[in-house]
Amino acid sequence: MRGAAATAHSQPSADELSALHQRLQATAPLSAAELSALPPPQRVALAAGDCFLRAGERAQAVATVYSGGLREYFVLRDGSERTKSFNLPGEFAGSLSDLLSNQPARTWVVAEVPTVLLVTHWADYTALIAQWPGWQQFARVVAENLYLRKVEREYELLALDAAARYRCARQRWPTLENVFKQRHIASYVGVTPVHLSRLRARR
């Protein structure tokens, strides 16, 4: 896996900014003044294998995925990986728990295919929340959505069988199998790649 030195940084295009603003407005209504208060995001292009966040580093940024796909995962002591989640175009990215803890991150966030992110520093984001009511509502909606997703994920792991968990993943991310490797999807579902192949054949 490559680190930040392998990434390309630039200013976003008008189309990328427009897509970002539409995504923000779809989450919570923001006035023109509140949108303009957002510092210009950095366009970060990641090659497959590049890290947006490395475990052991301090999380410092949040992002919106413009294209490509990120995978969030933990690395266990034996070196094996456990996939936590995926981030596809239009979704927000960044480990909120690591940002809030201000401790070395436990989560890896890595591009599995060439990916373009629109990145905002966490300090800039929290400054917006402190100043603007619209951004306060935005932060609340994001936190509520993350909580609901966490509860749903707990339900899937504790109450559903592997076939149902696989269906839930495909419903949540319809293009999942076009972007991510089968072993990573299997890790998220909680089965071996061989078992996932059987579930796919059954489908």
N, CA and C of each residue as an Amber inpcrd file, in Angstrom:
protein
   609
   0.8360000  -1.1980000   0.0000000   0.0000000   0.0000000   0.0000000
   0.8670000   1.2430000   0.0000000   0.4830000   2.1660000  -0.8350000
   1.2320000   3.4080000  -0.9160000   0.6170000   4.4410000   0.0220000
   1.4010000   5.4370000   0.3790000   0.9400000   6.4800000   1.2740000
   0.6210000   7.7590000   0.5410000   0.5650000   8.8490000   1.3020000
   0.1360000  10.1240000   0.7470000   1.0750000  10.6390000  -0.3260000
   2.3450000  10.2510000  -0.2840000   3.3030000  10.7620000  -1.2480000
   2.9740000  10.3320000  -2.6650000   2.1950000   9.2520000  -2.8030000
   1.8750000   8.7480000  -4.1280000   0.6430000   9.4100000  -4.7180000
  -0.0360000  10.2670000  -3.9690000  -1.2840000  10.8580000  -4.4310000
  -1.0150000  12.1360000  -5.2100000  -2.0030000  12.5020000  -6.0340000
  -1.9310000  13.7500000  -6.7920000  -2.9680000  14.7180000  -6.2310000
  -2.5370000  15.9410000  -5.9360000  -3.4090000  16.9500000  -5.3510000
  -3.5830000  18.1070000  -6.3330000  -4.8010000  18.6110000  -6.4240000
  -5.0700000  19.7510000  -7.3000000  -6.3700000  20.3990000  -6.8630000
  -6.7750000  21.4290000  -7.6050000  -8.0400000  22.0840000  -7.3420000
  -9.1600000  21.3560000  -8.0920000 -10.3330000  21.2210000  -7.4850000
 -11.4260000  20.5220000  -8.1650000 -11.9550000  21.3290000  -9.3470000
 -12.5280000  20.6300000 -10.3080000 -13.1530000  21.2810000 -11.4550000
 -14.5190000  21.8200000 -11.0600000 -15.1150000  22.6050000 -11.9480000
 -16.4480000  23.1530000 -11.6930000 -17.4670000  22.0240000 -11.5410000
 -17.3570000  20.9780000 -12.3610000 -18.2840000  19.8560000 -12.2620000
 -18.1290000  19.1320000 -10.9370000 -16.9000000  18.9640000 -10.4830000
 -16.6650000  18.2780000  -9.2110000 -17.2030000  19.0980000  -8.0440000
 -16.9970000  20.4100000  -8.0920000 -17.5470000  21.2690000  -7.0390000
 -19.0660000  21.2450000  -7.0340000 -19.6610000  21.2550000  -8.2190000
 -21.1130000  21.2130000  -8.3150000 -21.6490000  19.9140000  -7.7280000
 -20.9940000  18.7950000  -8.0440000 -21.4190000  17.5090000  -7.4930000
 -21.2930000  17.4960000  -5.9760000 -20.2150000  18.0870000  -5.4620000
 -20.0310000  18.1580000  -4.0140000 -21.1430000  18.9690000  -3.3660000
 -21.4310000  20.1340000  -3.9210000 -22.4650000  20.9920000  -3.3380000
 -23.8370000  20.3110000  -3.3820000 -24.1230000  19.6090000  -4.4650000
 -25.3880000  18.8810000  -4.5420000 -25.4710000  17.8110000  -3.4620000
 -24.3540000  17.1250000  -3.2290000 -24.3520000  16.0820000  -2.2020000
 -24.5320000  16.6850000  -0.8140000 -23.8910000  17.8120000  -0.5580000
 -24.0410000  18.4710000   0.7360000 -25.4810000  18.9260000   0.9420000
 -26.0750000  19.5210000  -0.0810000 -27.4550000  20.0130000   0.0190000
 -28.4460000  18.8730000   0.1620000 -28.1250000  17.7250000  -0.4100000
 -29.0130000  16.5710000  -0.2640000 -29.0080000  16.0290000   1.1630000
 -27.9540000  16.3240000   1.9030000 -27.8490000  15.8700000   3.2890000
 -28.5940000  16.8070000   4.2310000 -28.4110000  18.1100000   4.0550000
 -29.0910000  19.1130000   4.8840000 -29.1030000  20.4290000   4.1170000
 -30.1750000  21.2300000   4.2650000 -30.2340000  22.5010000   3.5350000
 -29.1760000  23.4820000   4.0380000 -28.3800000  23.9920000   3.1190000
 -27.3460000  24.9710000   3.4360000 -27.5950000  26.2070000   2.5970000
 -27.5220000  27.3700000   3.2170000 -27.7120000  28.6220000   2.4900000
 -26.5150000  28.8750000   1.5810000 -26.6870000  29.8310000   0.6650000
 -25.5770000  30.1910000  -0.2180000 -24.3780000  30.6680000   0.5980000
 -24.6460000  31.4260000   1.6680000 -23.5540000  31.9150000   2.5130000
 -22.8500000  30.7660000   3.2230000 -23.6350000  29.7840000   3.6750000
 -23.0390000  28.6470000   4.3670000 -22.2080000  27.7830000   3.4110000
 -22.6870000  27.6170000   2.1940000 -21.9030000  26.8690000   1.2140000
 -20.6120000  27.5940000   0.8640000 -20.7130000  28.9050000   0.7030000
 -19.5180000  29.6660000   0.3310000 -18.5160000  29.7390000   1.4720000
 -18.9720000  29.4900000   2.7070000 -18.0500000  29.4970000   3.8510000
 -17.1690000  28.2510000   3.8750000 -17.5510000  27.2280000   3.1240000
 -16.7370000  26.0220000   3.0600000 -15.4370000  26.3130000   2.3170000
 -14.2880000  26.1180000   2.9460000 -13.0240000  26.3490000   2.2210000
 -12.9530000  25.4610000   0.9840000 -12.3510000  25.9420000  -0.0880000
 -12.2520000  25.1120000  -1.2980000 -11.6330000  23.7580000  -0.9630000
 -12.3310000  22.6760000  -1.3020000 -11.7680000  21.3530000  -0.9980000
 -10.5700000  21.0600000  -1.8890000  -9.7530000  20.1490000  -1.4550000
  -8.6160000  19.6980000  -2.2410000  -9.0250000  18.4600000  -3.0330000
  -8.6930000  18.4760000  -4.3090000  -8.9470000  17.3000000  -5.1440000
  -7.7690000  16.3530000  -4.9820000  -8.0540000  15.1640000  -4.4870000
  -7.0070000  14.1780000  -4.2450000  -7.2820000  12.9650000  -5.1240000
  -6.3410000  12.6470000  -6.0040000  -6.4540000  11.4810000  -6.8740000
  -5.5950000  10.3560000  -6.3100000  -6.2290000   9.2440000  -5.9980000
  -5.5360000   8.0830000  -5.4410000  -5.4660000   6.9830000  -6.4840000
  -4.3010000   6.3690000  -6.6140000  -4.1920000   5.1550000  -7.4050000
  -4.6470000   3.9730000  -6.5590000  -4.9550000   2.8630000  -7.1950000
  -5.3270000   1.6620000  -6.4500000  -4.2000000   1.3040000  -5.4810000
  -4.5540000   1.1390000  -4.2140000  -3.5650000   0.8270000  -3.1850000
  -3.1260000   2.0230000  -2.3670000  -3.4500000   3.2470000  -2.8240000
  -3.0930000   4.4420000  -2.0550000  -3.9890000   4.5650000  -0.8270000
  -3.4350000   5.1110000   0.2370000  -4.1630000   5.2710000   1.4980000
  -4.7250000   6.6790000   1.6430000  -5.9780000   6.7630000   2.0280000
  -6.5290000   8.0270000   2.5100000  -6.2490000   8.1690000   4.0040000
  -6.2600000   7.0580000   4.7200000  -5.9170000   7.0450000   6.1470000
  -5.1800000   5.7470000   6.4400000  -4.0850000   5.8640000   7.1870000
  -3.3030000   4.7020000   7.6000000  -3.4470000   4.5150000   9.1090000
  -3.6620000   3.2850000   9.5390000  -3.6960000   2.9990000  10.9700000
  -2.3800000   3.4350000  11.6000000  -2.4730000   4.0550000  12.7810000
  -1.2920000   4.5620000  13.4730000  -1.0630000   6.0380000  13.2610000
  -1.6510000   6.6070000  12.2000000  -1.5570000   8.0430000  11.9580000
  -2.7540000   8.7500000  12.5920000  -2.6790000  10.0660000  12.7140000
  -3.8050000  10.8430000  13.2130000  -4.7220000  11.1850000  12.0430000
  -6.0000000  10.8760000  12.1720000  -6.9760000  11.2560000  11.1580000
  -7.1280000  12.7770000  11.1640000  -7.0680000  13.4020000   9.9920000
  -7.1020000  14.8600000   9.9280000  -8.0510000  15.4080000   8.8740000
  -8.7490000  14.5490000   8.1350000  -9.5450000  15.0530000   7.0170000
 -10.7710000  14.1860000   6.8010000 -11.7640000  14.7940000   6.1480000
 -12.9550000  14.0910000   5.6770000 -13.0350000  14.3110000   4.1740000
 -13.7880000  13.4760000   3.4910000 -13.8320000  13.5670000   2.0350000
 -15.1880000  13.1290000   1.5110000 -15.4730000  13.5610000   0.2870000
 -16.5800000  13.0220000  -0.4850000 -15.9720000  12.2780000  -1.6720000
 -16.4520000  11.0790000  -1.9180000 -15.9400000  10.2860000  -3.0370000
 -16.6020000  10.7830000  -4.3200000 -15.7860000  11.2420000  -5.2580000
 -16.3100000  11.6900000  -6.5480000 -16.3450000  10.5350000  -7.5470000
 -15.3160000   9.7100000  -7.5400000 -15.2810000   8.5350000  -8.4160000
 -14.4030000   7.4810000  -7.7740000 -14.5820000   6.2280000  -8.2020000
 -13.7680000   5.1450000  -7.6670000 -14.3960000   4.4910000  -6.4570000
 -13.5670000   4.0920000  -5.4950000 -14.0860000   3.4310000  -4.3070000
 -13.0210000   3.2180000  -3.2530000 -13.3950000   3.4270000  -1.9960000
 -12.5260000   3.2130000  -0.8410000 -13.0350000   2.0340000  -0.0300000
 -12.1160000   1.3750000   0.6340000 -12.4700000   0.3170000   1.5850000
 -11.9250000   0.6800000   2.9550000 -12.7600000   0.5320000   3.9820000
 -12.3540000   0.7410000   5.3640000 -12.1710000  -0.6280000   6.0130000
 -11.0470000  -0.8120000   6.6980000 -10.8320000  -2.1230000   7.3100000
  -9.8850000  -2.0140000   8.4990000  -9.8790000  -3.0790000   9.2940000
  -8.9510000  -3.2370000  10.4070000  -7.9640000  -4.3430000  10.0580000
  -6.7430000  -4.2190000  10.5450000  -5.7460000  -5.2760000  10.4070000
  -5.5530000  -5.9210000  11.7780000  -5.7460000  -7.2290000  11.8450000
  -5.6160000  -7.9550000  13.0960000  -4.1520000  -8.2980000  13.3850000
  -3.8950000  -8.8030000  14.5700000  -2.5110000  -9.0820000  14.9750000
  -1.8340000 -10.1010000  14.0730000  -2.6100000 -11.0340000  13.5270000
  -2.0170000 -12.0420000  12.6550000  -1.8400000 -11.5470000  11.2190000
  -2.1750000 -10.2580000  10.9810000  -2.0110000  -9.6780000   9.6570000
  -3.2260000  -9.7910000   8.7670000  -4.2440000 -10.5180000   9.1940000
  -5.4620000 -10.6380000   8.4010000  -6.2810000  -9.3480000   8.4940000
  -7.1420000  -9.1540000   7.5190000  -7.9430000  -7.9370000   7.4340000
  -9.4190000  -8.2440000   7.6590000 -10.1120000  -7.2870000   8.2630000
 -11.5580000  -7.3770000   8.4420000 -12.1800000  -6.1080000   7.8650000
 -12.9210000  -6.2690000   6.8010000 -13.5060000  -5.1080000   6.1270000
 -14.6440000  -4.5290000   6.9470000 -14.5500000  -3.2420000   7.1950000
 -15.5500000  -2.5340000   7.9950000 -16.6520000  -1.9540000   7.1250000
 -16.2700000  -1.3250000   5.9990000 -17.2620000  -0.6800000   5.1530000
 -16.6280000  -0.3400000   3.8180000 -17.4630000   0.1600000   2.9050000
 -17.0250000   0.6340000   1.5960000 -17.5330000   2.0570000   1.3930000
 -16.8190000   2.8380000   0.5850000 -17.2470000   4.1950000   0.2280000
 -17.2370000   4.3170000  -1.2820000 -18.4060000   4.5420000  -1.8600000
 -18.5630000   4.6630000  -3.3060000 -18.9530000   6.0890000  -3.6720000
 -18.9640000   6.4480000  -4.9630000 -19.2330000   7.8370000  -5.3610000
 -20.5080000   8.4070000  -4.7360000 -20.3680000   9.6450000  -4.2530000
 -21.4690000  10.3260000  -3.5880000 -21.4850000  10.1310000  -2.0890000
 -20.6500000   9.2210000  -1.5700000 -20.6320000   8.9590000  -0.1350000
 -19.5090000   9.7380000   0.5470000 -19.7180000  10.0090000   1.8290000
 -18.6990000  10.6690000   2.6300000 -17.7090000   9.6190000   3.1310000
 -16.4620000  10.0350000   3.3030000 -15.4060000   9.1200000   3.7310000
 -14.5760000   9.7750000   4.8250000 -14.0320000   8.9230000   5.6760000
 -13.2220000   9.3980000   6.7950000 -13.7020000   8.7240000   8.0630000
 -12.8080000   8.2480000   8.8800000 -13.1760000   7.5110000  10.0810000
 -13.5510000   8.4860000  11.1950000 -14.8560000   8.6590000  11.4260000
 -15.3120000   9.6330000  12.4180000 -14.8020000   9.2880000  13.8070000
 -14.7960000   8.0120000  14.1650000 -14.3280000   7.6390000  15.4990000
 -12.8660000   8.0240000  15.6920000 -12.0390000   7.8440000  14.6560000
 -10.6320000   8.2200000  14.7630000 -10.4630000   9.7330000  14.7810000
 -11.2960000  10.4480000  14.0470000 -11.2360000  11.9140000  14.0760000
 -11.6170000  12.4550000  15.4480000 -12.6480000  11.8830000  16.0390000
 -13.1240000  12.3720000  17.3320000 -12.1830000  11.9920000  18.4710000
 -11.5360000  10.8480000  18.3730000 -10.6830000  10.3830000  19.4780000
  -9.3930000  11.1800000  19.5860000  -8.9350000  11.7430000  18.4600000
  -7.6460000  12.4430000  18.4200000  -6.5040000  11.5440000  18.8800000
  -6.6650000  10.2590000  18.6410000  -5.6400000   9.2630000  18.9480000
  -5.1680000   8.6340000  17.6350000  -4.0590000   7.9250000  17.6410000
  -3.6530000   7.2300000  16.4150000  -4.7880000   6.3680000  15.8680000
  -5.0180000   6.4680000  14.5870000  -6.1430000   5.7770000  13.9600000
  -6.0010000   4.2660000  14.0740000  -7.1290000   3.5910000  14.1930000
  -7.1710000   2.1300000  14.1500000  -7.6430000   1.6340000  12.7920000
  -8.1890000   2.5310000  11.9950000  -8.8090000   2.1620000  10.7260000
  -7.8940000   2.4710000   9.5480000  -7.8400000   1.5550000   8.6020000
  -7.2330000   1.8180000   7.2980000  -8.3430000   2.2160000   6.3390000
  -8.0990000   3.2630000   5.5280000  -9.0330000   3.6500000   4.4670000
  -8.2130000   3.7300000   3.1890000  -8.4720000   2.8120000   2.2620000
  -7.5960000   2.6140000   1.1040000  -8.4160000   2.5750000  -0.1790000
  -7.8890000   3.1880000  -1.2350000  -8.5070000   3.1200000  -2.5550000
  -8.2610000   1.7430000  -3.1480000  -9.3240000   1.0560000  -3.5230000
  -9.1770000  -0.2590000  -4.1480000  -9.1320000  -0.1630000  -5.6620000
  -9.5410000   0.9740000  -6.2080000  -9.4550000   1.2820000  -7.6410000
  -9.0440000   2.7530000  -7.7300000  -8.6270000   3.2500000  -8.8960000
  -8.3300000   4.6790000  -9.0030000  -9.5200000   5.5140000  -8.5220000
  -9.2550000   6.4530000  -7.6390000 -10.3110000   7.1560000  -6.9120000
 -10.0100000   8.6450000  -6.8420000 -11.0540000   9.4600000  -6.9980000
 -10.9350000  10.9060000  -6.8300000 -11.7670000  11.3160000  -5.6190000
 -11.1180000  12.0280000  -4.7010000 -11.7640000  12.5260000  -3.4910000
 -11.7540000  14.0430000  -3.4750000 -12.7720000  14.6350000  -2.8670000
 -12.8040000  16.0660000  -2.5730000 -12.6730000  16.1860000  -1.0590000
 -11.5280000  16.6910000  -0.6180000 -11.0920000  16.5590000   0.7710000
 -11.1500000  17.9010000   1.4980000 -11.6670000  17.8570000   2.7170000
 -11.7120000  19.0240000   3.5990000 -11.0150000  18.6740000   4.9110000
 -10.1920000  19.5730000   5.4080000  -9.5360000  19.3400000   6.6970000
 -10.5810000  19.3260000   7.8150000 -10.3980000  18.4250000   8.7490000
 -11.3250000  18.2860000   9.8570000 -11.4390000  19.5820000  10.6530000
 -10.3440000  20.2900000  10.8310000 -10.3800000  21.5460000  11.5830000
 -11.2660000  22.5760000  10.8830000 -11.2280000  22.6240000   9.5470000
 -12.0920000  23.5450000   8.8020000 -13.5540000  23.1550000   8.9520000
 -13.8330000  21.8700000   8.9370000 -15.2030000  21.3840000   9.0780000
 -15.7650000  21.7170000  10.4550000 -14.9810000  21.4730000  11.5040000
 -15.4720000  21.7790000  12.8470000 -15.6420000  23.2830000  13.0600000
 -14.8340000  24.0930000  12.3760000 -15.0060000  25.5430000  12.4660000
 -16.3360000  25.9780000  11.8370000 -16.7190000  25.3430000  10.7460000
 -18.0190000  25.6300000  10.1340000 -19.1540000  25.2880000  11.0920000
 -19.0450000  24.1300000  11.7410000 -20.0900000  23.7010000  12.6690000
 -20.2280000  24.6880000  13.8240000 -19.1190000  25.2060000  14.2800000
 -19.1490000  26.1330000  15.4130000 -19.8060000  27.4630000  15.0490000
 -19.7870000  27.8230000  13.7660000 -20.2250000  29.1600000  13.3680000
 -21.5990000  29.2020000  12.7070000 -21.9640000  28.1680000  11.9540000
 -23.1330000  28.2380000  11.0870000 -24.2120000  27.2350000  11.4980000
 -25.4700000  27.6930000  11.6890000 -26.5640000  26.7720000  12.0530000
 -26.7860000  25.6740000  11.0120000 -26.6930000  26.0220000   9.7200000
 -26.8950000  25.0200000   8.6800000 -25.8800000  23.8980000   8.7520000
 -24.6460000  24.2340000   9.0520000 -23.6040000  23.2170000   9.1780000
 -23.7840000  22.3970000  10.4510000 -24.3480000  23.0140000  11.4950000
 -24.6690000  22.2540000  12.7030000 -25.7190000  21.1950000  12.4000000
 -26.7440000  21.5710000  11.6160000 -27.7590000  20.5990000  11.2220000
 -27.1540000  19.5190000  10.3330000 -26.2810000  19.9280000   9.4280000
 -25.6060000  18.9690000   8.5520000 -24.8480000  17.9340000   9.3800000
 -24.0820000  18.3880000  10.3670000 -23.2950000  17.4740000  11.2020000
 -24.2020000  16.5280000  11.9710000 -25.3290000  17.0440000  12.4420000
 -26.2620000  16.1850000  13.1860000 -26.8370000  15.0970000  12.2850000
 -27.2210000  15.4620000  11.0610000 -27.7770000  14.4700000  10.1320000
 -26.7380000  13.4110000   9.7860000 -25.4950000  13.8270000   9.5410000
 -24.4290000  12.8670000   9.2340000 -24.2340000  11.9110000  10.4030000
 -24.1960000  12.4500000  11.6230000 -23.9980000  11.6050000  12.8030000
 -25.1730000  10.6380000  12.9820000 -26.3930000  11.1180000  12.7520000
 -27.5650000  10.2510000  12.8710000 -27.5210000   9.1330000  11.8360000
 -27.1460000   9.4750000  10.6130000 -27.0720000   8.4540000   9.5620000
 -26.0100000   7.4040000   9.8710000 -24.8670000   7.8610000  10.3930000
 -23.8170000   6.9150000  10.7650000 -24.2840000   5.9920000  11.8910000
 -25.0090000   6.5550000  12.8460000 -25.5210000   5.7400000  13.9450000
 -26.5090000   4.6900000  13.4320000 -27.4280000   5.1210000  12.5520000
 -28.4060000   4.1830000  12.0160000 -27.7210000   3.0740000  11.2080000
 -26.6970000   3.4440000  10.4520000 -25.9710000   2.4210000   9.6930000
 -25.2650000   1.4610000  10.6390000 -24.6990000   1.9830000  11.7260000
 -24.0290000   1.1240000  12.7020000 -25.0210000   0.1370000  13.3240000
 -26.2080000   0.6270000  13.6840000 -27.2310000  -0.2550000  14.2630000
 -27.6550000  -1.3140000  13.2540000 -27.8420000  -0.9080000  12.0100000
 -28.2310000  -1.8590000  10.9740000 -27.1460000  -2.9160000  10.7710000
 -25.9000000  -2.4840000  10.8030000 -24.7830000  -3.4230000  10.6440000
 -24.7450000  -4.4150000  11.8040000 -24.9770000  -3.9420000  13.0160000
 -25.0120000  -4.8380000  14.1680000 -26.1300000  -5.8580000  14.0210000
 -27.2880000  -5.4010000  13.5460000 -28.4130000  -6.3170000  13.3340000
 -28.0500000  -7.3760000  12.3050000 -27.4220000  -6.9680000  11.1990000
 -27.0440000  -7.9210000  10.1590000 -26.1080000  -8.9950000  10.7170000
 -25.1040000  -8.5640000  11.5000000 -24.1150000  -9.4990000  12.0040000
 -24.6850000 -10.4400000  13.0630000 -25.6440000  -9.9510000  13.8450000
 -26.1450000 -10.7360000  14.9690000 -27.4060000 -11.5260000  14.6420000
 -28.1880000 -11.0650000  13.6640000 -29.5060000 -11.6570000  13.4510000
 -29.7030000 -12.2950000  12.0790000 -28.8180000 -12.0280000  11.1180000
 -29.0290000 -12.5240000   9.7630000 -27.9940000 -13.5820000   9.4040000
 -28.3800000 -14.4680000   8.5030000 -27.4020000 -15.4340000   8.0090000
 -26.5700000 -14.8120000   6.8910000 -25.5870000 -15.5700000   6.4020000
 -24.6480000 -15.0160000   5.4290000 -25.3350000 -14.5840000   4.1410000
 -26.3040000 -15.3570000   3.6740000 -27.0040000 -15.0020000   2.4360000
 -27.7330000 -13.6770000   2.5820000 -28.3630000 -13.4660000   3.7190000
 -29.0830000 -12.2100000   3.9480000 -28.1040000 -11.0450000   4.0940000
 -26.9650000 -11.2760000   4.7480000 -25.9730000 -10.2060000   4.8690000
 -25.4380000  -9.8130000   3.4910000 -25.2400000 -10.7940000   2.6440000
 -24.7780000 -10.5260000   1.2820000 -25.8230000  -9.7110000   0.5080000
 -27.0930000 -10.0750000   0.6480000 -28.1570000  -9.3060000  -0.0240000
 -28.1750000  -7.8700000   0.4790000 -28.0050000  -7.6760000   1.7670000
 -28.0060000  -6.3160000   2.3310000 -26.8610000  -5.4900000   1.7500000
 -25.6860000  -6.1060000   1.6290000 -24.5370000  -5.3860000   1.0740000
 -24.8080000  -4.9710000  -0.3630000 -25.3850000  -5.8570000  -1.1520000
 -25.6630000  -5.5380000  -2.5520000 -26.7550000  -4.4920000  -2.6850000
 -27.7090000  -4.4940000  -1.7650000 -28.7460000  -3.4680000  -1.7820000
 -28.1790000  -2.1030000  -1.3910000 -27.2720000  -2.0980000  -0.4320000
 -26.6790000  -0.8370000   0.0160000 -25.7620000  -0.2570000  -1.0530000
 -25.0040000  -1.1100000  -1.7270000 -24.0580000  -0.6650000  -2.7610000
 -24.2990000  -1.4860000  -4.0330000 -25.2350000  -1.0720000  -4.8850000
 -25.5680000  -1.8770000  -6.0770000 -24.3840000  -2.1450000  -7.0050000
 -23.3850000  -1.2650000  -7.0130000 -22.2280000  -1.4590000  -7.8940000
 -21.0450000  -2.1030000  -7.1690000 -21.2950000  -2.6450000  -5.9970000
 -20.2260000  -3.1780000  -5.1420000 -19.3050000  -4.1360000  -5.8940000
 -19.8960000  -5.0830000  -6.6060000 -19.0950000  -6.1330000  -7.2290000
 -18.3850000  -5.6620000  -8.4960000 -18.7320000  -4.4690000  -8.9660000
 -18.0100000  -3.8960000 -10.0980000 -16.7240000  -3.2060000  -9.6650000
 -16.6000000  -2.9310000  -8.3790000 -15.4980000  -2.1090000  -7.8730000
 -14.5320000  -2.9040000  -6.9990000 -15.0650000  -3.7560000  -6.1290000
 -14.2330000  -4.3750000  -5.0980000 -14.0020000  -5.8590000  -5.3570000
 -12.8700000  -6.3560000  -4.8960000 -12.5090000  -7.7600000  -5.0550000
 -13.4290000  -8.6410000  -4.2140000 -13.6100000  -9.8680000  -4.6850000
 -14.5020000 -10.7890000  -3.9900000 -14.0310000 -11.0860000  -2.5730000
 -12.7170000 -11.1500000  -2.3640000 -12.2390000 -11.4610000  -1.0130000
 -12.5640000 -10.3450000  -0.0340000 -12.6220000  -9.1070000  -0.5240000
 -12.9640000  -7.9920000   0.3520000 -14.4610000  -7.9710000   0.6540000
 -15.2660000  -8.3010000  -0.3350000 -16.7080000  -8.4050000  -0.0980000
 -16.9830000  -9.5530000   0.8630000 -16.2820000 -10.6700000   0.6740000
 -16.4450000 -11.8080000   1.5800000 -16.0910000 -11.4210000   3.0120000
 -15.0170000 -10.6460000   3.1780000 -14.6160000 -10.2030000   4.5090000
 -15.6980000  -9.3490000   5.1510000 -16.3270000  -8.4830000   4.3600000
 -17.4120000  -7.6460000   4.8980000 -18.6130000  -8.5050000   5.3010000
 -18.9680000  -9.4520000   4.4530000 -20.1260000 -10.3070000   4.7260000
 -19.8390000 -11.2310000   5.9070000 -18.5530000 -11.5860000   6.1030000
 -18.1770000 -12.4580000   7.1950000 -18.1140000 -13.9150000   6.7920000
 -17.7190000 -14.1660000   5.5330000 -17.5900000 -15.5320000   5.0280000
 -16.2660000 -15.6520000   4.2940000 -15.9240000 -16.8800000   3.9140000
 -14.7340000 -17.0860000   3.0960000 -15.0640000 -16.7590000   1.6400000
 -14.0550000 -16.4630000   0.8240000 -14.3210000 -16.2400000  -0.6070000
 -15.0180000 -17.4210000  -1.2700000 -14.6990000 -18.6490000  -0.8470000
 -15.3490000 -19.8310000  -1.4220000 -16.8390000 -19.8330000  -1.0930000
 -17.1710000 -19.5140000   0.1560000 -18.5810000 -19.4510000   0.5610000
 -19.3000000 -18.3420000  -0.2040000 -18.6250000 -17.2070000  -0.3940000
 -19.2510000 -16.1290000  -1.1580000 -19.5370000 -16.5780000  -2.5890000
 -18.6320000 -17.3260000  -3.1820000 -18.8680000 -17.8350000  -4.5340000
 -20.1200000 -18.7010000  -4.5760000 -20.3270000 -19.4920000  -3.5320000
 -21.5390000 -20.3240000  -3.4740000 -22.7860000 -19.4480000  -3.3650000
 -22.7000000 -18.3920000  -2.5390000 -23.8480000 -17.4940000  -2.4070000
 -24.1640000 -16.7990000  -3.7290000 -23.1330000 -16.4160000  -4.4460000
 -23.3300000 -15.7760000  -5.7400000 -23.9590000 -16.7500000  -6.7320000
 -23.4950000 -17.9880000  -6.7380000 -24.0550000 -18.9890000  -7.6410000
 -25.5260000 -19.2600000  -7.3200000 -25.8430000 -19.2670000  -6.0200000
 -27.2230000 -19.4830000  -5.5870000 -28.1210000 -18.3480000  -6.0370000
 -27.5530000 -17.1310000  -6.0170000 -28.3130000 -15.9450000  -6.4060000
 -28.7160000 -16.0310000  -7.8670000
